[in-house]
Coordinates of C-alpha atoms in Angstrom, one line a residue:
X62 CA -0.2 0.1 0.2
X63 CA 1.9 3.1 -1.1
X64 CA -0.2 5.2 1.4
X65 CA 1.5 3.8 4.2
X66 CA 5.1 5.8 4.9
X67 CA 5.6 5.3 8.0
X68 CA 9.1 3.4 9.5
X69 CA 8.9 -0.3 8.6
X70 CA 8.2 -3.2 11.1
X71 CA 10.4 -6.4 10.7
X72 CA 9.5 -9.7 11.9
X73 CA 12.8 -11.3 11.7
X74 CA 13.4 -14.8 12.4
X75 CA 16.6 -17.0 10.4
X76 CA 16.1 -20.3 8.7
X77 CA 19.8 -22.0 9.0
X78 CA 20.3 -24.3 12.0
X79 CA 23.6 -25.5 13.3
X80 CA 25.4 -28.5 11.9
X81 CA 23.9 -32.1 13.1
X82 CA 20.8 -30.2 14.4
X83 CA 17.4 -30.6 11.9
X84 CA 16.4 -27.3 13.4
X85 CA 13.0 -27.8 14.3
X86 CA 13.2 -25.4 17.1
X87 CA 16.0 -23.1 16.5
X88 CA 14.7 -21.4 14.3
X89 CA 11.9 -23.5 12.3
X90 CA 9.7 -22.9 14.5
X91 CA 10.4 -18.5 14.3
X92 CA 9.7 -19.4 10.1
X93 CA 6.6 -21.0 10.5
X94 CA 5.6 -18.9 13.3
X95 CA 5.9 -15.4 11.5
X96 CA 4.6 -16.9 7.9
X97 CA 1.2 -17.8 10.0
X98 CA 1.1 -14.4 11.5
X99 CA 1.8 -12.8 7.9
X100 CA -1.1 -14.8 6.5
X101 CA -3.4 -13.7 10.0
X102 CA -2.1 -10.0 9.1
X103 CA -3.2 -10.2 5.4
X104 CA -6.8 -10.9 6.6
X105 CA -7.4 -8.2 9.5
X106 CA -8.8 -4.9 9.0
X107 CA -6.4 -2.8 11.0
X108 CA -5.6 0.2 9.5
X109 CA -1.5 0.0 9.1
X110 CA 0.7 3.4 9.8
X111 CA 3.8 1.6 9.1
X112 CA 4.6 -1.5 6.0
X113 CA 5.5 -4.9 8.0
X114 CA 8.2 -6.8 6.1
X115 CA 9.2 -10.1 6.6
X116 CA 12.9 -11.0 7.1
X117 CA 14.3 -14.9 7.0
X118 CA 18.1 -14.2 7.6
X119 CA 21.0 -17.3 6.7
X120 CA 24.3 -17.6 8.2
X121 CA 23.1 -16.8 11.8
X122 CA 24.6 -19.8 13.6
X123 CA 27.5 -18.6 11.7
X124 CA 27.9 -15.3 13.7
X125 CA 24.5 -13.3 12.4
X126 CA 26.0 -12.8 9.1
X127 CA 22.4 -12.5 7.3
X128 CA 21.3 -9.8 10.0
X129 CA 24.8 -8.0 9.1
X130 CA 24.7 -8.0 5.3
X131 CA 20.9 -7.0 6.0
X132 CA 21.8 -3.9 7.6
X133 CA 25.0 -3.0 5.7
X134 CA 23.3 -3.4 2.2
X135 CA 19.9 -3.6 2.1
X136 CA 17.6 -0.2 2.0
X137 CA 14.9 -0.9 4.8
X138 CA 18.1 -1.7 7.2
X139 CA 18.9 2.3 6.6
X140 CA 15.3 2.8 7.2
X141 CA 15.4 2.4 11.7
X142 CA 13.4 -0.5 11.4
X143 CA 10.7 -1.8 14.7
X144 CA 11.8 -5.3 14.9
X145 CA 10.5 -8.3 16.4
X146 CA 13.2 -10.9 16.5
X147 CA 11.8 -14.6 17.2
X148 CA 14.5 -17.6 18.0
X149 CA 14.3 -20.3 20.2
X150 CA 16.7 -22.1 22.7
X151 CA 15.2 -25.2 22.8
X152 CA 12.0 -27.0 21.5
X153 CA 9.3 -26.3 24.4
X154 CA 8.1 -24.0 26.8
X155 CA 6.7 -20.5 26.7
X156 CA 7.9 -17.6 24.2
X157 CA 9.1 -15.1 26.8
X158 CA 10.3 -12.0 25.8
X159 CA 13.8 -11.2 27.2
X160 CA 15.9 -8.4 25.3
X161 CA 14.8 -4.7 24.8
X162 CA 16.8 -1.6 23.7
X163 CA 17.9 0.9 26.4
X164 CA 15.1 3.4 27.5
X165 CA 12.4 0.7 27.1
X166 CA 10.0 2.3 29.5
X167 CA 7.2 3.2 26.6
X168 CA 7.5 0.0 24.5
X169 CA 7.4 -2.0 27.6
X170 CA 4.0 -0.7 28.6
X171 CA 2.8 -1.1 25.2
X172 CA 3.3 -4.7 25.1
X173 CA 2.2 -5.2 28.9
X174 CA -1.0 -3.7 27.1
X175 CA -1.2 -5.8 23.9
X176 CA 0.7 -9.2 24.8
X177 CA -1.5 -12.5 24.7
X178 CA -1.6 -14.6 28.1
X179 CA 0.3 -16.2 29.1
X180 CA 2.7 -13.6 29.2
X181 CA 6.4 -14.5 30.2
X182 CA 8.8 -12.1 30.6
X183 CA 11.5 -9.8 33.3
X184 CA 13.6 -6.6 33.0
X185 CA 15.6 -9.4 35.0
X186 CA 15.9 -11.4 32.0
X187 CA 16.6 -8.1 30.2
X188 CA 19.3 -7.1 32.8
X189 CA 20.8 -10.5 32.7
X190 CA 21.1 -10.6 28.9
X191 CA 22.6 -7.4 28.4
X192 CA 25.5 -8.9 30.7
X193 CA 26.0 -12.0 28.5
X194 CA 28.5 -12.5 25.5
X195 CA 25.5 -14.3 23.9
X196 CA 23.8 -12.6 20.5
X197 CA 20.8 -13.0 18.0
X198 CA 19.9 -11.3 15.2
X199 CA 18.6 -8.8 16.9
X200 CA 21.8 -8.0 18.6
X201 CA 22.7 -6.2 15.2
X202 CA 19.7 -4.5 14.8
X203 CA 20.2 -2.8 18.2
X204 CA 24.1 -1.4 17.3
X205 CA 22.1 -0.2 14.3
X206 CA 20.0 1.8 16.7
X207 CA 16.9 -0.1 16.0
X208 CA 14.4 -0.5 18.4
X209 CA 12.1 -3.9 19.4
X210 CA 11.3 -6.7 21.2
X211 CA 13.5 -10.3 21.0
X212 CA 11.1 -13.4 22.1
X213 CA 12.4 -16.8 22.5
X214 CA 11.7 -20.4 24.1
X215 CA 14.2 -21.8 26.4
X216 CA 12.9 -25.6 27.3
X217 CA 14.5 -28.3 26.6
X218 CA 17.7 -26.8 26.4
X219 CA 18.9 -30.4 25.9
X220 CA 17.5 -30.1 22.3
X221 CA 19.6 -27.1 21.6
X222 CA 22.2 -27.5 18.2
X223 CA 21.4 -31.2 18.8
X224 CA 20.2 -34.2 16.2
X225 CA 17.2 -34.1 18.9
X226 CA 16.0 -30.8 18.1
X227 CA 13.3 -32.4 15.4
X228 CA 9.6 -31.9 14.6
X229 CA 9.0 -35.2 17.3
X230 CA 10.5 -33.0 20.4
X231 CA 9.1 -29.3 19.5
X232 CA 6.3 -28.9 21.6
X233 CA 3.3 -27.3 19.2
X234 CA 2.4 -25.1 22.6
X235 CA 5.6 -23.1 21.7
X236 CA 5.3 -22.7 18.4
X237 CA 1.6 -21.3 19.1
X238 CA 2.8 -18.8 21.6
X239 CA 5.3 -17.6 19.1
X240 CA 2.8 -16.9 16.5
X241 CA 0.6 -15.4 19.3
X242 CA 3.1 -12.8 20.3
X243 CA 4.3 -12.1 16.6
X244 CA 0.5 -11.1 15.6
X245 CA -0.4 -9.5 18.6
X246 CA 2.8 -7.0 18.5
X247 CA 2.8 -6.4 14.9
X248 CA -0.8 -5.5 15.1
X249 CA -0.3 -3.3 17.9
X250 CA 3.3 -1.5 16.9
X251 CA 1.5 -1.2 13.0
X252 CA -1.1 1.2 13.8
X253 CA 0.5 3.5 16.5
X254 CA 3.0 6.3 15.9
X255 CA 6.5 5.2 17.1
X256 CA 7.5 8.7 18.8
X257 CA 5.0 7.9 21.3
X258 CA 7.5 5.0 22.3
X259 CA 9.9 7.2 23.3
X260 CA 11.6 7.5 26.7
X261 CA 14.7 8.2 28.9
X262 CA 14.6 5.8 31.5
X263 CA 14.2 2.0 31.4
X264 CA 11.4 -0.4 32.8
X265 CA 11.6 -2.2 36.1
X266 CA 8.7 -5.3 34.7
X267 CA 7.9 -8.9 35.8
X268 CA 4.9 -10.8 34.9
X269 CA 2.7 -12.4 37.7
X270 CA 2.1 -16.0 37.0
X271 CA 1.8 -15.7 33.5
X272 CA -1.4 -13.5 33.8
X273 CA -0.4 -9.9 33.6
X274 CA 2.9 -7.7 34.0
X275 CA 3.8 -5.6 36.7
X276 CA 5.8 -2.1 35.1
X277 CA 7.2 0.7 36.7
X278 CA 9.7 3.2 35.9
X279 CA 13.6 2.4 36.6
X280 CA 13.7 5.7 39.0
X281 CA 11.1 4.7 41.5
X282 CA 13.1 1.0 42.2
X283 CA 15.3 2.2 44.8
X284 CA 12.8 4.4 46.5
X285 CA 10.4 1.4 46.8
X286 CA 13.3 -1.0 48.2
X287 CA 13.1 1.3 51.2
X288 CA 9.2 -0.1 52.0
X289 CA 9.7 -3.2 53.2
X290 CA 12.7 -2.1 55.5
X291 CA 10.0 0.5 56.9
X292 CA 7.6 -2.0 57.3
X293 CA 10.3 -4.9 58.9
X294 CA 11.7 -2.1 61.2
X295 CA 7.8 -1.6 62.6
X296 CA 7.9 -5.3 63.4
X297 CA 10.9 -4.8 65.5
X298 CA 10.4 -2.2 67.5
X299 CA 12.0 -1.4 70.4
X300 CA 14.7 -4.6 69.6
X301 CA 16.6 -2.4 67.2
X302 CA 18.5 -1.1 69.9
X303 CA 19.6 -4.0 71.6
X304 CA 23.3 -4.9 71.3
X305 CA 22.5 -8.4 71.7
X306 CA 19.4 -8.5 68.9
X307 CA 22.0 -7.2 66.3
X308 CA 24.7 -9.7 67.7
X309 CA 21.7 -12.1 66.2
X310 CA 21.4 -10.2 63.2
X311 CA 24.6 -10.9 62.0
X312 CA 24.7 -14.3 62.9
X313 CA 21.7 -14.9 61.0
X314 CA 23.8 -12.7 58.0
X315 CA 26.7 -15.4 58.6
X316 CA 24.0 -18.3 58.5
X317 CA 22.5 -17.0 55.0
X318 CA 25.7 -16.7 53.6
X319 CA 26.6 -20.1 54.9
X320 CA 24.0 -21.9 53.3
X321 CA 24.5 -19.9 49.8
X322 CA 28.1 -20.6 49.8
X323 CA 27.2 -24.4 50.4
X324 CA 25.2 -24.7 47.8
X325 CA 27.5 -23.3 45.2
X326 CA 30.4 -25.6 46.5
X327 CA 28.2 -28.8 46.2
X328 CA 27.3 -27.4 42.5
X329 CA 31.5 -27.3 42.1
X330 CA 32.0 -30.4 43.2
X331 CA 29.3 -32.5 41.4
X332 CA 30.4 -30.7 38.0
X333 CA 34.1 -31.2 38.8
X334 CA 33.5 -34.9 39.6
X335 CA 31.7 -35.4 36.3
X336 CA 34.6 -34.2 34.8
X337 CA 37.1 -36.2 36.5
X338 CA 35.3 -39.2 36.2
X339 CA 34.4 -38.5 32.9
X340 CA 31.0 -40.1 33.1
X341 CA 29.3 -40.3 29.2
X342 CA 26.0 -39.6 30.4
X343 CA 24.9 -35.9 30.8
X344 CA 22.4 -35.2 34.1
X345 CA 19.9 -33.8 31.6
X346 CA 18.7 -37.2 30.4
X347 CA 17.7 -37.6 34.2
X348 CA 16.7 -34.5 34.7
X349 CA 13.8 -34.6 37.4
X350 CA 15.7 -37.5 39.5
X351 CA 18.6 -35.5 39.2
X352 CA 17.1 -32.2 39.9
X353 CA 15.7 -34.1 42.8
X354 CA 18.6 -35.5 44.4
X355 CA 21.0 -32.5 43.9
X356 CA 18.8 -29.8 45.6
X357 CA 17.6 -32.2 48.6
X358 CA 21.6 -33.2 49.4
X359 CA 22.2 -29.0 48.8
X360 CA 19.1 -27.8 51.6
X361 CA 19.9 -30.8 54.2
X362 CA 23.7 -29.3 54.0
X363 CA 22.8 -25.9 54.3
X364 CA 20.0 -26.1 56.6
X365 CA 22.8 -28.4 58.9
X366 CA 24.9 -24.9 59.0
X367 CA 22.1 -22.5 59.9
X368 CA 20.8 -24.3 62.4
X369 CA 23.6 -24.9 64.1
X370 CA 24.4 -21.1 63.9
X371 CA 21.0 -20.1 64.8
X372 CA 20.3 -22.6 67.7
X373 CA 20.0 -19.5 70.3
X374 CA 17.8 -17.8 68.3
X375 CA 14.0 -18.0 68.1
X376 CA 12.1 -18.9 65.3
X377 CA 10.3 -15.4 65.2
X378 CA 13.6 -13.4 65.4
X379 CA 15.0 -16.1 62.9
X380 CA 11.8 -15.0 60.2
X381 CA 12.4 -11.2 61.2
X382 CA 16.7 -10.8 60.5
X383 CA 15.9 -12.8 57.1
X384 CA 13.4 -10.7 55.5
X385 CA 15.7 -8.0 56.9
X386 CA 18.6 -9.2 55.0
X387 CA 16.2 -10.0 52.1
X388 CA 14.8 -6.5 52.0
X389 CA 18.1 -5.2 52.4
X390 CA 19.4 -7.1 49.1
X391 CA 16.7 -5.1 47.7
X392 CA 18.2 -2.2 48.2
X393 CA 21.3 -3.1 47.0
X394 CA 19.8 -4.8 43.5
X395 CA 17.6 -1.6 43.4
X396 CA 20.8 0.1 42.8
X397 CA 23.4 -1.9 40.7
X398 CA 20.5 -3.9 39.0
X399 CA 17.2 -2.4 39.1
X400 CA 16.0 -4.6 36.4
X401 CA 16.5 -7.6 39.2
X402 CA 15.0 -5.5 41.9
X403 CA 11.7 -6.7 41.9
X404 CA 12.0 -10.0 42.8
X405 CA 13.7 -9.0 46.4
X406 CA 11.3 -5.9 46.5
X407 CA 7.6 -7.6 46.6
X408 CA 8.4 -10.7 48.5
X409 CA 10.3 -9.1 51.5
X410 CA 7.1 -5.6 50.8
X411 CA 4.2 -8.9 51.4
X412 CA 6.9 -10.2 54.3
X413 CA 6.9 -6.8 56.5
X414 CA 2.6 -6.5 55.7
X415 CA 1.9 -9.5 56.9
X416 CA 4.6 -9.3 60.0
X417 CA 2.4 -6.5 61.0
X418 CA -1.2 -7.8 60.7
X419 CA -2.5 -9.4 63.9
X420 CA -2.1 -12.7 63.3
X421 CA 0.9 -13.8 65.3
X422 CA -1.4 -14.6 68.4
X423 CA -3.6 -17.1 66.6
X424 CA -0.9 -18.6 65.5
X425 CA 1.1 -19.4 68.7
X426 CA -2.2 -20.1 70.5
X427 CA -3.0 -22.9 67.1
X428 CA 0.7 -24.3 67.8
X429 CA -0.2 -24.5 71.3
X430 CA -3.2 -26.4 71.1
X431 CA -1.2 -28.9 68.2
X432 CA 1.2 -29.0 70.7
X433 CA -1.0 -30.1 73.6
X434 CA -2.9 -32.5 71.4
X435 CA 0.4 -34.0 70.6
X436 CA 1.5 -34.7 74.4
X437 CA -2.2 -36.2 75.1
X438 CA -1.8 -38.6 72.4

């Protein structure tokens, strides 16, 4: 339609696959999803302000070669397109949105309003991926100053770049979710002015059980992180001025670090043992059994260490200090990695609110009744 003169919207995926891998997930799923999206868009009544183009690149696995050639040589590559990229690192799971450009606040809010359920995304994904050396075709467009969103599913990662990346192992629900996201965002972004998506800061966001997305400006993160500290402080009352109480708090902090370090040490020991013993069968072929065994042993060791360090503290004080340090972690994350701070902020806030509710006396009474019945029996 020559009357559509806006900047182009690119729906992008690659059609090549890794050596020895048939590529049903990575990224045959993207090819099929975008072809079906194109069919649906042809029959949509929407009035588009931006032309929509499908881009299927080659040489992605060899070093993002197709995307590099496109932005260097094709006329569309010089028109600052909006890009929706689709990829896979496995053969199942939700199509999660995990990468955005910087200053993404308005773009994320647009996605919040239009992504269909289940919507799986988080600013923590974005923050982590920005620090990783990995790249997709979307990386090339970001380097050229383009905006957009990157989607992928990552379940059954053992099939990634393997001969098992076949149609038989591809979860069709993941394929459908790719298509749902592509169609919803293509319809949404093609019918609005993109100047309205300009922002000067990132968003902190995350889905709530896949039902909806909580999103707010990153500038709020540090201020909000103080709320659970205030709530937990009110719960502690006058005990905060007691030096003995603070010594207990230091013990709880040592216990928490010891638990985390014991988990890490066990993981390193297991990995070293597998390399040393040259066990041929990888754990992921027995994922459920090994997952349960590893965490059972790890939790037992960490809890044994923590229980010895915290033997002199009441259950209420242990809970209070654990949530206090968790809330302090939220403050640190809000300052250092704001995108991941919501996983500290909201659990700690909920704990602080629950700690101020008049529930402790009824719970103590219920526990006393239970103990008396136990002694009677």
